[in-house]
Amino acid sequence: LELLIEGAQDYAILLIDPSGNIATWPSGAERLLGWKAEEAIGRHFSIFSADPDAHAIATAELESAMETGRFSREKWQCRADRSEFLADVSITPIFDEEGTHRGFAKVIHDVTALRANERALERREKHLQSILATIPDAMVVIDDKGAIISFSSAAERLFGHREEDVVGRNVSMLMPSPDRERHESYIRRYLESGTPRIIGIGRIVSGLRADGSTFPMKLSVGEVHTEEVRLFTGFVQNLTERRDFEEKLEQIKSELIHVSRLSAMGTIASTLAHELNQPLTAIASYGEAAAALLESDSETDRAALREAVEDMAAQALRAGRIVRRLRQFVSRGEFAKTIEDLPSVIDEASALALVGTREQGIATRFNYAPGATPVLIDRVQIQQVLLNLMRNAVEAMADSPVRELTVSTAIESDSMVRVSVRDTGPGIDPKVRGSLFEAFNSSKSEGMGLGLSICRTIIEAHGGQIRALDCAGGGTEFQFTLMRAVPAPDEAEE
């Protein structure tokens, strides 16, 4: 026991007689408090306090220890050089076998550095909390089971939930279908394979508010390992305002495009008028000459008639070449094709295209065939097609009693995949079915009739095809094909 008491670091363990006088003074007490044994033994233990009422306070502490069996408190203690330190002090009464009170055991533990570290940590935590409370991005921390650990004030404002209401619940509560049902499999797949879907990459997805409304958001997820747990931190940016701005910008761009189309049509008309004027004039002249030869009373000059007809045919061919050359000039363009994950492309497009559809009572389903990805596409161009088709589907179901939108993928062949966008609207108007993908053909009163024409141009430029089918029970299904990004045999073996 003496060896234990002598060897204690940052502790002073000493005995005090029933009157409060110091009875023992181990080396640990000398190291901590500074007095030598001959200077401390016999003196009242109130010397450890710089308070003017130290003796009365010390006596009260002994009385408390006797009444309750133990006195314990953090308080400032004084060293021999009158410097002070924060200590955890405990006083315990000691009785012998007969029950006679023999004195007190007093333990003094220097906790100055410990409390300073705790206060510094508390200050840093408050500083961090103040930063997280002011940054515009929402922050959600989850564990490897998907349970919410932390929910910032920005997240409370964005999703409409209070932190105390969501902590401990699965983060899928912040997701609309189908991501809600798939989230657990996403985490499990990442933990098992290490293949990220969002973690460390960032994606545009849909969020679900407490009131049931959805909104587009950019989600970036980071991962951190501790000794006890694996945590994921998600930072969420609300894209609603950005989308509103982009819609206004898109409206301005559409107006400019409309003007440029009129200008381009005027230029093309002028060019056609100039280029086709000569061959058409020649055809007319040769036609008049041929007609004159046929109406003449004299014997028809077959050689002259043949020459006139041949010249007419030559000029007609020349006019056709001019039209083809202009068409090639207008349609010339290249796509920046890359290998893309098809479900990811569809999810990003749907996050923007389907905003507000939940409030309209539209149920959305996504069915992805496992093997129908990746594809070789221009990501932006194909998302333009998807946006167009999904928005058309939403508009078509505005007055339908049943409003279901289904986007699915399937393997079309060894080299192609098929994407389908199906609605439960009234179907295609028979009046426009035959010219559905032609320019300037529209069933909308305010439409220019270029959307589906542009979609066909994009899909055909990708080597695919697009078509529209009537669905059993009503509705329309648009299907288009894309080229699969199938690895070479050597790459597949690797």
Tab-separated table of C-alpha atoms in Angstrom:
chain	number	residue	atom	x	y	z
A	1	LEU	CA	0.000	0.000	0.000
A	2	GLU	CA	2.872	2.350	0.813
A	3	LEU	CA	4.506	1.567	-2.535
A	4	LEU	CA	1.185	2.254	-4.307
A	5	ILE	CA	0.706	5.555	-2.500
A	6	GLU	CA	4.321	6.620	-3.056
A	7	GLY	CA	4.257	5.822	-6.751
A	8	ALA	CA	0.984	7.558	-7.638
A	9	GLN	CA	1.448	10.267	-10.284
A	10	ASP	CA	-0.669	13.459	-10.241
A	11	TYR	CA	-2.225	12.187	-6.997
A	12	ALA	CA	-1.670	13.095	-3.349
A	13	ILE	CA	-3.043	10.397	-1.019
A	14	LEU	CA	-2.688	11.304	2.662
A	15	LEU	CA	-4.196	10.656	6.078
A	16	ILE	CA	-5.777	13.369	8.210
A	17	ASP	CA	-6.531	12.959	11.934
A	18	PRO	CA	-10.068	13.567	13.253
A	19	SER	CA	-9.203	17.246	13.890
A	20	GLY	CA	-8.124	17.797	10.309
A	21	ASN	CA	-4.347	17.799	10.864
A	22	ILE	CA	-2.105	16.115	8.319
A	23	ALA	CA	-0.832	12.752	9.667
A	24	THR	CA	1.063	11.328	6.636
A	25	TRP	CA	2.865	12.994	3.764
A	26	PRO	CA	3.886	10.631	0.913
A	27	SER	CA	6.250	11.642	-1.875
A	28	GLY	CA	3.285	12.010	-4.266
A	29	ALA	CA	1.907	14.777	-2.033
A	30	GLU	CA	5.305	16.500	-2.018
A	31	ARG	CA	5.532	16.336	-5.816
A	32	LEU	CA	2.010	17.683	-6.306
A	33	LEU	CA	1.788	20.278	-3.515
A	34	GLY	CA	5.418	21.311	-2.960
A	35	TRP	CA	5.675	21.049	0.859
A	36	LYS	CA	8.206	18.723	2.421
A	37	ALA	CA	7.017	16.199	5.005
A	38	GLU	CA	8.429	18.141	7.985
A	39	GLU	CA	6.659	21.281	6.698
A	40	ALA	CA	3.249	19.632	6.240
A	41	ILE	CA	2.799	16.968	8.925
A	42	GLY	CA	0.896	18.302	11.929
A	43	ARG	CA	-0.564	21.295	10.073
A	44	HIS	CA	-4.279	21.660	9.287
A	45	PHE	CA	-5.168	20.579	5.749
A	46	SER	CA	-6.772	23.976	5.148
A	47	ILE	CA	-3.287	25.099	4.029
A	48	PHE	CA	-4.258	23.677	0.594
A	49	SER	CA	-6.710	26.538	0.064
A	50	ALA	CA	-6.041	30.253	-0.535
A	51	ASP	CA	-9.552	31.218	0.579
A	52	PRO	CA	-9.646	33.539	3.629
A	53	ASP	CA	-12.231	31.236	5.211
A	54	ALA	CA	-10.219	28.132	4.373
A	55	HIS	CA	-10.299	26.692	7.929
A	56	ALA	CA	-14.084	26.959	8.230
A	57	ILE	CA	-14.565	25.516	4.752
A	58	ALA	CA	-12.227	22.587	5.528
A	59	THR	CA	-14.102	21.859	8.763
A	60	ALA	CA	-17.412	21.845	6.871
A	61	GLU	CA	-15.958	19.360	4.390
A	62	LEU	CA	-14.991	16.979	7.203
A	63	GLU	CA	-18.479	17.257	8.694
A	64	SER	CA	-20.025	16.496	5.302
A	65	ALA	CA	-17.792	13.437	4.933
A	66	MET	CA	-18.891	12.180	8.335
A	67	GLU	CA	-22.571	12.731	7.574
A	68	THR	CA	-22.670	11.235	4.062
A	69	GLY	CA	-19.743	8.834	4.196
A	70	ARG	CA	-17.759	10.724	1.543
A	71	PHE	CA	-17.085	14.284	0.404
A	72	SER	CA	-16.159	14.808	-3.266
A	73	ARG	CA	-15.824	17.992	-5.313
A	74	GLU	CA	-13.704	19.732	-7.892
A	75	LYS	CA	-12.085	22.789	-6.345
A	76	TRP	CA	-8.992	24.956	-6.547
A	77	GLN	CA	-6.074	23.864	-4.356
A	78	CYS	CA	-2.989	25.849	-3.363
A	79	ARG	CA	0.650	24.715	-3.533
A	80	ALA	CA	3.469	25.714	-1.226
A	81	ASP	CA	4.490	28.449	-3.688
A	82	ARG	CA	0.866	29.755	-3.538
A	83	SER	CA	0.155	28.745	-7.147
A	84	GLU	CA	-3.252	27.183	-7.692
A	85	PHE	CA	-4.481	24.200	-9.680
A	86	LEU	CA	-7.844	22.583	-10.262
A	87	ALA	CA	-8.199	19.316	-8.359
A	88	ASP	CA	-10.678	16.508	-7.888
A	89	VAL	CA	-10.793	16.236	-4.075
A	90	SER	CA	-12.345	13.415	-2.083
A	91	ILE	CA	-12.427	12.934	1.695
A	92	THR	CA	-13.491	9.626	3.256
A	93	PRO	CA	-13.753	8.936	7.050
A	94	ILE	CA	-11.763	5.976	8.417
A	95	PHE	CA	-12.921	3.705	11.262
A	96	ASP	CA	-11.104	0.850	12.985
A	97	GLU	CA	-12.510	-2.633	13.655
A	98	GLU	CA	-14.263	-1.436	16.809
A	99	GLY	CA	-15.954	1.378	14.902
A	100	THR	CA	-13.842	4.113	16.424
A	101	HIS	CA	-13.269	7.102	14.112
A	102	ARG	CA	-9.529	7.285	13.409
A	103	GLY	CA	-9.386	10.090	10.896
A	104	PHE	CA	-9.842	10.744	7.148
A	105	ALA	CA	-8.304	9.671	3.868
A	106	LYS	CA	-7.892	12.582	1.488
A	107	VAL	CA	-7.158	12.125	-2.215
A	108	ILE	CA	-6.148	15.108	-4.370
A	109	HIS	CA	-6.008	14.590	-8.134
A	110	ASP	CA	-4.701	17.359	-10.397
A	111	VAL	CA	-7.260	17.714	-13.237
A	112	THR	CA	-6.132	21.120	-14.535
A	113	ALA	CA	-4.788	19.793	-17.862
A	114	LEU	CA	-7.717	17.400	-18.269
A	115	ARG	CA	-10.315	20.134	-17.776
A	116	ALA	CA	-8.353	22.512	-20.023
A	117	ASN	CA	-8.389	19.884	-22.776
A	118	GLU	CA	-12.096	19.297	-22.234
A	119	ARG	CA	-12.821	23.018	-22.439
A	120	ALA	CA	-10.679	23.337	-25.574
A	121	LEU	CA	-12.528	20.387	-27.103
A	122	GLU	CA	-15.847	21.940	-26.116
A	123	ARG	CA	-14.830	25.257	-27.692
A	124	ARG	CA	-13.794	23.484	-30.901
A	125	GLU	CA	-17.058	21.556	-30.958
A	126	LYS	CA	-19.073	24.756	-30.479
A	127	HIS	CA	-17.028	26.408	-33.216
A	128	LEU	CA	-17.698	23.487	-35.542
A	129	GLN	CA	-21.389	23.545	-34.672
A	130	SER	CA	-21.550	27.272	-35.427
A	131	ILE	CA	-19.917	26.643	-38.819
A	132	LEU	CA	-22.276	23.782	-39.632
A	133	ALA	CA	-25.235	25.921	-38.553
A	134	THR	CA	-24.321	28.675	-41.009
A	135	ILE	CA	-23.202	26.802	-44.126
A	136	PRO	CA	-25.949	26.655	-46.777
A	137	ASP	CA	-25.467	22.959	-47.550
A	138	ALA	CA	-27.380	20.461	-45.439
A	139	MET	CA	-25.302	17.802	-43.673
A	140	VAL	CA	-26.505	14.336	-42.682
A	141	VAL	CA	-24.260	11.775	-40.946
A	142	ILE	CA	-25.221	8.088	-40.961
A	143	ASP	CA	-23.620	4.843	-39.796
A	144	ASP	CA	-22.987	1.736	-41.887
A	145	LYS	CA	-26.537	0.545	-41.182
A	146	GLY	CA	-28.054	3.730	-42.618
A	147	ALA	CA	-29.163	5.120	-39.228
A	148	ILE	CA	-28.978	8.912	-38.924
A	149	ILE	CA	-26.352	10.062	-36.387
A	150	SER	CA	-26.369	13.818	-37.002
A	151	PHE	CA	-28.739	16.213	-38.776
A	152	SER	CA	-27.590	19.823	-39.252
A	153	SER	CA	-29.818	22.874	-38.909
A	154	ALA	CA	-29.589	23.411	-42.674
A	155	ALA	CA	-30.885	19.857	-43.112
A	156	GLU	CA	-33.769	20.655	-40.750
A	157	ARG	CA	-34.716	23.650	-42.903
A	158	LEU	CA	-34.328	21.746	-46.171
A	159	PHE	CA	-36.180	18.532	-45.281
A	160	GLY	CA	-38.629	19.946	-42.715
A	161	HIS	CA	-37.676	17.460	-39.960
A	162	ARG	CA	-36.259	18.254	-36.511
A	163	GLU	CA	-33.004	16.550	-35.569
A	164	GLU	CA	-34.514	14.848	-32.519
A	165	ASP	CA	-37.220	13.340	-34.759
A	166	VAL	CA	-34.815	11.732	-37.248
A	167	VAL	CA	-31.758	10.672	-35.224
A	168	GLY	CA	-31.716	6.887	-35.030
A	169	ARG	CA	-34.065	6.438	-38.005
A	170	ASN	CA	-32.967	5.139	-41.402
A	171	VAL	CA	-31.851	7.802	-43.854
A	172	SER	CA	-34.097	6.272	-46.531
A	173	MET	CA	-36.929	8.301	-44.938
A	174	LEU	CA	-35.453	11.299	-46.797
A	175	MET	CA	-35.731	9.562	-50.185
A	176	PRO	CA	-38.694	9.044	-52.512
A	177	SER	CA	-39.293	5.771	-54.297
A	178	PRO	CA	-37.504	3.910	-55.839
A	179	ASP	CA	-34.314	5.027	-54.049
A	180	ARG	CA	-35.977	4.464	-50.651
A	181	GLU	CA	-36.395	0.749	-51.316
A	182	ARG	CA	-32.945	0.394	-52.881
A	183	HIS	CA	-30.851	2.310	-50.361
A	184	GLU	CA	-30.118	-0.641	-48.081
A	185	SER	CA	-28.880	-2.694	-51.032
A	186	TYR	CA	-26.705	0.254	-52.146
A	187	ILE	CA	-24.929	0.355	-48.771
A	188	ARG	CA	-24.625	-3.428	-48.593
A	189	ARG	CA	-23.167	-3.609	-52.091
A	190	TYR	CA	-20.629	-0.895	-51.304
A	191	LEU	CA	-19.565	-2.511	-48.019
A	192	GLU	CA	-19.163	-5.883	-49.723
A	193	SER	CA	-17.589	-4.832	-53.030
A	194	GLY	CA	-16.188	-1.359	-52.408
A	195	THR	CA	-17.803	-0.184	-55.656
A	196	PRO	CA	-19.184	3.345	-55.080
A	197	ARG	CA	-22.505	4.522	-56.483
A	198	ILE	CA	-22.532	7.942	-54.844
A	199	ILE	CA	-19.764	7.787	-52.204
A	200	GLY	CA	-16.835	9.923	-53.285
A	201	ILE	CA	-18.521	10.689	-56.613
A	202	GLY	CA	-21.588	12.893	-56.107
A	203	ARG	CA	-24.862	12.646	-58.010
A	204	ILE	CA	-28.071	14.502	-58.716
A	205	VAL	CA	-30.959	12.701	-56.978
A	206	SER	CA	-34.389	13.508	-55.545
A	207	GLY	CA	-35.063	14.353	-51.904
A	208	LEU	CA	-38.285	13.873	-49.915
A	209	ARG	CA	-39.482	16.564	-47.512
A	210	ALA	CA	-41.577	16.010	-44.392
A	211	ASP	CA	-44.671	17.312	-46.216
A	212	GLY	CA	-44.262	14.668	-48.943
A	213	SER	CA	-42.979	17.023	-51.649
A	214	THR	CA	-39.873	16.154	-53.652
A	215	PHE	CA	-37.037	18.325	-54.890
A	216	PRO	CA	-33.853	17.878	-56.954
A	217	MET	CA	-30.622	17.882	-54.995
A	218	LYS	CA	-26.921	17.268	-55.478
A	219	LEU	CA	-25.647	14.670	-52.998
A	220	SER	CA	-21.949	14.316	-52.148
A	221	VAL	CA	-20.983	11.595	-49.667
A	222	GLY	CA	-17.722	11.180	-47.756
A	223	GLU	CA	-16.600	8.228	-45.659
A	224	VAL	CA	-14.655	8.104	-42.394
A	225	HIS	CA	-13.457	5.163	-40.309
A	226	THR	CA	-13.128	5.192	-36.533
A	227	GLU	CA	-12.115	2.391	-34.209
A	228	GLU	CA	-15.722	1.678	-33.311
A	229	VAL	CA	-17.798	2.530	-36.377
A	230	ARG	CA	-17.823	3.424	-40.054
A	231	LEU	CA	-19.554	6.723	-40.787
A	232	PHE	CA	-20.813	8.385	-43.972
A	233	THR	CA	-21.335	12.146	-44.215
A	234	GLY	CA	-23.673	13.470	-46.897
A	235	PHE	CA	-23.689	17.094	-48.049
A	236	VAL	CA	-26.874	18.129	-49.847
A	237	GLN	CA	-27.321	21.084	-52.198
A	238	ASN	CA	-30.879	22.123	-53.052
A	239	LEU	CA	-31.113	22.496	-56.838
A	240	THR	CA	-34.647	23.914	-56.872
A	241	GLU	CA	-33.562	27.540	-57.136
A	242	ARG	CA	-30.891	26.588	-59.634
A	243	ARG	CA	-33.511	24.695	-61.622
A	244	ASP	CA	-35.820	27.742	-61.599
A	245	PHE	CA	-32.944	29.855	-62.863
A	246	GLU	CA	-32.106	27.264	-65.494
A	247	GLU	CA	-35.749	27.173	-66.591
A	248	LYS	CA	-35.741	30.957	-67.028
A	249	LEU	CA	-32.448	30.696	-68.876
A	250	GLU	CA	-33.868	27.886	-70.962
A	251	GLN	CA	-36.899	30.036	-71.793
A	252	ILE	CA	-34.632	32.843	-72.971
A	253	LYS	CA	-32.549	30.362	-74.938
A	254	SER	CA	-35.716	28.946	-76.501
A	255	GLU	CA	-36.766	32.400	-77.612
A	256	LEU	CA	-33.322	33.010	-79.069
A	257	ILE	CA	-33.388	29.606	-80.754
A	258	HIS	CA	-36.805	30.433	-82.189
A	259	VAL	CA	-35.435	33.648	-83.641
A	260	SER	CA	-32.360	31.856	-84.928
A	261	ARG	CA	-34.584	29.194	-86.508
A	262	LEU	CA	-36.549	31.859	-88.311
A	263	SER	CA	-33.298	33.433	-89.412
A	264	ALA	CA	-31.903	30.069	-90.465
A	265	MET	CA	-35.110	29.235	-92.337
A	266	GLY	CA	-34.869	32.585	-94.101
A	267	THR	CA	-31.255	31.915	-95.001
A	268	ILE	CA	-32.079	28.412	-96.229
A	269	ALA	CA	-35.050	29.720	-98.210
A	270	SER	CA	-32.879	32.405	-99.774
A	271	THR	CA	-30.154	29.878	-100.547
A	272	LEU	CA	-32.626	27.420	-102.015
A	273	ALA	CA	-34.220	30.153	-104.096
A	274	HIS	CA	-30.820	31.174	-105.443
A	275	GLU	CA	-29.380	27.700	-105.956
A	276	LEU	CA	-32.541	26.114	-107.338
A	277	ASN	CA	-33.486	29.059	-109.561
A	278	GLN	CA	-31.264	28.024	-112.467
A	279	PRO	CA	-32.139	24.301	-112.629
A	280	LEU	CA	-35.857	25.019	-112.134
A	281	THR	CA	-35.789	27.728	-114.794
A	282	ALA	CA	-33.992	25.377	-117.139
A	283	ILE	CA	-36.506	22.596	-116.445
A	284	ALA	CA	-39.342	25.007	-117.215
A	285	SER	CA	-37.687	26.136	-120.471
A	286	TYR	CA	-36.993	22.602	-121.629
A	287	GLY	CA	-40.548	21.625	-120.700
A	288	GLU	CA	-41.992	24.439	-122.773
A	289	ALA	CA	-39.754	23.470	-125.695
A	290	ALA	CA	-40.817	19.829	-125.420
A	291	ALA	CA	-44.481	20.852	-125.281
A	292	ALA	CA	-44.015	23.047	-128.382
A	293	LEU	CA	-42.438	20.177	-130.278
A	294	LEU	CA	-45.318	17.880	-129.361
A	295	GLU	CA	-47.979	20.418	-130.426
A	296	SER	CA	-46.339	21.243	-133.779
A	297	ASP	CA	-48.185	20.140	-136.908
A	298	SER	CA	-44.908	19.107	-138.497
A	299	GLU	CA	-43.417	15.720	-137.941
A	300	THR	CA	-41.986	15.628	-134.444
A	301	ASP	CA	-38.249	16.001	-134.235
A	302	ARG	CA	-37.564	13.029	-131.997
A	303	ALA	CA	-33.898	13.907	-131.498
A	304	ALA	CA	-34.730	17.425	-130.300
A	305	LEU	CA	-37.518	16.122	-128.066
A	306	ARG	CA	-35.215	13.510	-126.557
A	307	GLU	CA	-32.559	16.146	-125.928
A	308	ALA	CA	-35.055	18.435	-124.187
A	309	VAL	CA	-36.316	15.625	-121.916
A	310	GLU	CA	-32.763	14.535	-121.088
A	311	ASP	CA	-31.829	18.118	-120.201
A	312	MET	CA	-34.917	18.334	-117.978
A	313	ALA	CA	-33.856	15.139	-116.136
A	314	ALA	CA	-30.296	16.438	-115.717
A	315	GLN	CA	-31.509	19.698	-114.222
A	316	ALA	CA	-33.868	17.789	-111.874
A	317	LEU	CA	-30.918	15.686	-110.661
A	318	ARG	CA	-28.915	18.861	-110.167
A	319	ALA	CA	-31.697	20.307	-108.007
A	320	GLY	CA	-31.746	17.109	-105.955
A	321	ARG	CA	-27.988	17.337	-105.347
A	322	ILE	CA	-28.378	20.910	-104.141
A	323	VAL	CA	-31.062	19.863	-101.631
A	324	ARG	CA	-28.936	16.945	-100.363
A	325	ARG	CA	-25.887	19.178	-99.974
A	326	LEU	CA	-27.889	21.683	-97.908
A	327	ARG	CA	-29.329	18.899	-95.782
A	328	GLN	CA	-25.839	17.561	-95.066
A	329	PHE	CA	-24.692	21.055	-94.148
A	330	VAL	CA	-27.583	21.539	-91.700
A	331	SER	CA	-27.285	18.112	-90.066
A	332	ARG	CA	-23.484	18.058	-89.781
A	333	GLY	CA	-22.316	17.603	-86.164
A	334	GLU	CA	-20.471	15.231	-83.855
A	335	PHE	CA	-21.286	13.816	-80.415
A	336	ALA	CA	-18.772	13.447	-77.590
A	337	LYS	CA	-19.602	9.832	-76.785
A	338	THR	CA	-18.431	8.300	-73.521
A	339	ILE	CA	-19.145	5.097	-71.605
A	340	GLU	CA	-21.921	5.861	-69.098
A	341	ASP	CA	-23.951	3.961	-66.493
A	342	LEU	CA	-27.485	4.023	-67.923
A	343	PRO	CA	-29.420	3.985	-64.586
A	344	SER	CA	-27.288	6.906	-63.399
A	345	VAL	CA	-28.095	8.872	-66.565
A	346	ILE	CA	-31.825	8.179	-66.136
A	347	ASP	CA	-31.809	9.028	-62.406
A	348	GLU	CA	-30.176	12.406	-63.005
A	349	ALA	CA	-32.584	13.279	-65.809
A	350	SER	CA	-35.621	12.185	-63.769
A	351	ALA	CA	-34.529	14.237	-60.739
A	352	LEU	CA	-35.028	17.360	-62.852
A	353	ALA	CA	-37.859	16.212	-65.109
A	354	LEU	CA	-40.152	14.887	-62.362
A	355	VAL	CA	-39.993	17.710	-59.835
A	356	GLY	CA	-43.503	18.420	-58.584
A	357	THR	CA	-45.042	15.270	-60.068
A	358	ARG	CA	-45.720	13.827	-56.621
A	359	GLU	CA	-47.992	16.786	-55.888
A	360	GLN	CA	-49.801	16.056	-59.174
A	361	GLY	CA	-50.536	12.518	-58.018
A	362	ILE	CA	-48.132	10.882	-60.476
A	363	ALA	CA	-46.551	7.618	-59.323
A	364	THR	CA	-43.162	6.853	-60.853
A	365	ARG	CA	-41.494	3.454	-61.193
A	366	PHE	CA	-38.031	2.587	-62.481
A	367	ASN	CA	-37.192	-0.910	-63.691
A	368	TYR	CA	-33.547	-1.416	-64.643
A	369	ALA	CA	-32.371	-4.661	-66.246
A	370	PRO	CA	-29.035	-5.639	-64.624
A	371	GLY	CA	-27.242	-6.249	-67.928
A	372	ALA	CA	-28.579	-3.199	-69.793
A	373	THR	CA	-25.617	-0.991	-68.904
A	374	PRO	CA	-23.152	0.610	-69.579
A	375	VAL	CA	-23.850	2.398	-72.875
A	376	LEU	CA	-21.807	4.468	-75.331
A	377	ILE	CA	-23.556	7.847	-75.527
A	378	ASP	CA	-23.304	11.602	-75.301
A	379	ARG	CA	-24.644	11.933	-71.730
A	380	VAL	CA	-26.137	15.407	-72.156
A	381	GLN	CA	-27.853	14.598	-75.465
A	382	ILE	CA	-29.487	11.399	-74.145
A	383	GLN	CA	-30.618	13.192	-70.983
A	384	GLN	CA	-32.212	15.782	-73.292
A	385	VAL	CA	-34.166	12.962	-74.931
A	386	LEU	CA	-35.199	11.551	-71.538
A	387	LEU	CA	-36.248	14.973	-70.248
A	388	ASN	CA	-38.357	15.551	-73.349
A	389	LEU	CA	-40.079	12.164	-73.201
A	390	MET	CA	-40.751	12.281	-69.434
A	391	ARG	CA	-42.112	15.831	-69.553
A	392	ASN	CA	-44.342	14.892	-72.483
A	393	ALA	CA	-45.593	11.912	-70.458
A	394	VAL	CA	-46.335	14.103	-67.425
A	395	GLU	CA	-48.253	16.603	-69.576
A	396	ALA	CA	-50.165	13.799	-71.300
A	397	MET	CA	-51.459	12.485	-67.935
A	398	ALA	CA	-52.684	15.863	-66.664
A	399	ASP	CA	-56.378	14.853	-66.957
A	400	SER	CA	-56.026	11.073	-66.597
A	401	PRO	CA	-57.727	9.296	-63.668
A	402	VAL	CA	-54.718	6.948	-63.367
A	403	ARG	CA	-51.303	8.617	-63.484
A	404	GLU	CA	-48.386	6.211	-63.595
A	405	LEU	CA	-45.050	6.813	-65.283
A	406	THR	CA	-42.734	3.863	-65.827
A	407	VAL	CA	-39.147	4.122	-67.049
A	408	SER	CA	-37.442	0.832	-67.772
A	409	THR	CA	-34.397	-0.617	-69.505
A	410	ALA	CA	-33.890	-3.964	-71.222
A	411	ILE	CA	-31.382	-5.757	-73.419
A	412	GLU	CA	-32.480	-5.371	-77.056
A	413	SER	CA	-29.661	-7.435	-78.605
A	414	ASP	CA	-26.007	-8.262	-78.069
A	415	SER	CA	-25.060	-4.742	-79.168
A	416	MET	CA	-28.089	-2.636	-78.184
A	417	VAL	CA	-30.184	-1.802	-75.115
A	418	ARG	CA	-33.742	-0.483	-75.050
A	419	VAL	CA	-35.098	2.380	-72.930
A	420	SER	CA	-38.867	2.722	-72.465
A	421	VAL	CA	-40.906	5.663	-71.136
A	422	ARG	CA	-44.513	4.640	-70.561
A	423	ASP	CA	-47.478	6.725	-69.402
A	424	THR	CA	-51.172	6.137	-68.724
A	425	GLY	CA	-52.395	9.121	-70.706
A	426	PRO	CA	-55.013	9.189	-73.480
A	427	GLY	CA	-52.647	7.826	-76.132
A	428	ILE	CA	-51.496	9.245	-79.474
A	429	ASP	CA	-53.874	11.300	-81.590
A	430	PRO	CA	-54.475	9.303	-84.806
A	431	LYS	CA	-54.239	12.544	-86.781
A	432	VAL	CA	-50.564	12.987	-85.960
A	433	ARG	CA	-49.459	9.349	-85.611
A	434	GLY	CA	-48.099	9.095	-89.146
A	435	SER	CA	-45.986	12.231	-88.814
A	436	LEU	CA	-45.209	12.003	-85.081
A	437	PHE	CA	-41.427	12.442	-85.435
A	438	GLU	CA	-41.521	15.009	-88.216
A	439	ALA	CA	-40.534	18.611	-87.612
A	440	PHE	CA	-43.262	21.212	-87.032
A	441	ASN	CA	-45.789	18.504	-86.229
A	442	SER	CA	-47.436	18.866	-82.818
A	443	SER	CA	-50.688	18.058	-81.064
A	444	LYS	CA	-50.073	20.890	-78.564
A	445	SER	CA	-51.695	24.244	-79.244
A	446	GLU	CA	-48.521	26.095	-78.285
A	447	GLY	CA	-45.939	23.515	-79.378
A	448	MET	CA	-43.552	24.008	-82.272
A	449	GLY	CA	-43.442	20.296	-83.039
A	450	LEU	CA	-39.653	20.025	-82.844
A	451	GLY	CA	-39.196	18.016	-79.603
A	452	LEU	CA	-39.746	14.511	-80.988
A	453	SER	CA	-37.995	15.451	-84.224
A	454	ILE	CA	-34.908	16.450	-82.226
A	455	CYS	CA	-35.184	13.234	-80.181
A	456	ARG	CA	-35.200	11.163	-83.373
A	457	THR	CA	-32.187	13.071	-84.735
A	458	ILE	CA	-30.219	12.463	-81.512
A	459	ILE	CA	-31.111	8.762	-81.245
A	460	GLU	CA	-30.371	8.060	-84.916
A	461	ALA	CA	-27.051	9.913	-84.582
A	462	HIS	CA	-26.261	7.433	-81.781
A	463	GLY	CA	-26.975	4.518	-84.089
A	464	GLY	CA	-30.334	3.711	-82.528
A	465	GLN	CA	-34.019	3.965	-83.358
A	466	ILE	CA	-37.031	5.532	-81.656
A	467	ARG	CA	-40.705	4.579	-81.925
A	468	ALA	CA	-44.043	5.081	-80.194
A	469	LEU	CA	-46.457	2.271	-79.248
A	470	ASP	CA	-50.023	2.209	-77.956
A	471	CYS	CA	-50.324	0.457	-74.602
A	472	ALA	CA	-52.976	-2.062	-73.693
A	473	GLY	CA	-55.529	-0.322	-71.514
A	474	GLY	CA	-54.511	3.142	-72.694
A	475	GLY	CA	-51.389	5.232	-72.670
A	476	THR	CA	-48.278	5.508	-74.793
A	477	GLU	CA	-44.873	3.907	-74.632
A	478	PHE	CA	-41.887	5.547	-76.313
A	479	GLN	CA	-38.966	3.207	-76.931
A	480	PHE	CA	-35.479	4.026	-78.150
A	481	THR	CA	-32.332	1.968	-78.494
A	482	LEU	CA	-28.746	2.773	-77.602
A	483	MET	CA	-25.435	1.089	-78.257
A	484	ARG	CA	-24.088	-1.122	-75.474
A	485	ALA	CA	-20.528	-0.478	-74.299
A	486	VAL	CA	-19.472	-4.123	-74.560
A	487	PRO	CA	-15.776	-4.648	-73.654
A	488	ALA	CA	-13.408	-6.287	-76.079
A	489	PRO	CA	-12.736	-10.030	-75.488
A	490	ASP	CA	-9.297	-9.312	-73.984
A	491	GLU	CA	-10.736	-6.687	-71.639
A	492	ALA	CA	-13.565	-8.992	-70.583
A	493	GLU	CA	-11.071	-11.710	-69.612
A	494	GLU	CA	-9.073	-9.267	-67.538
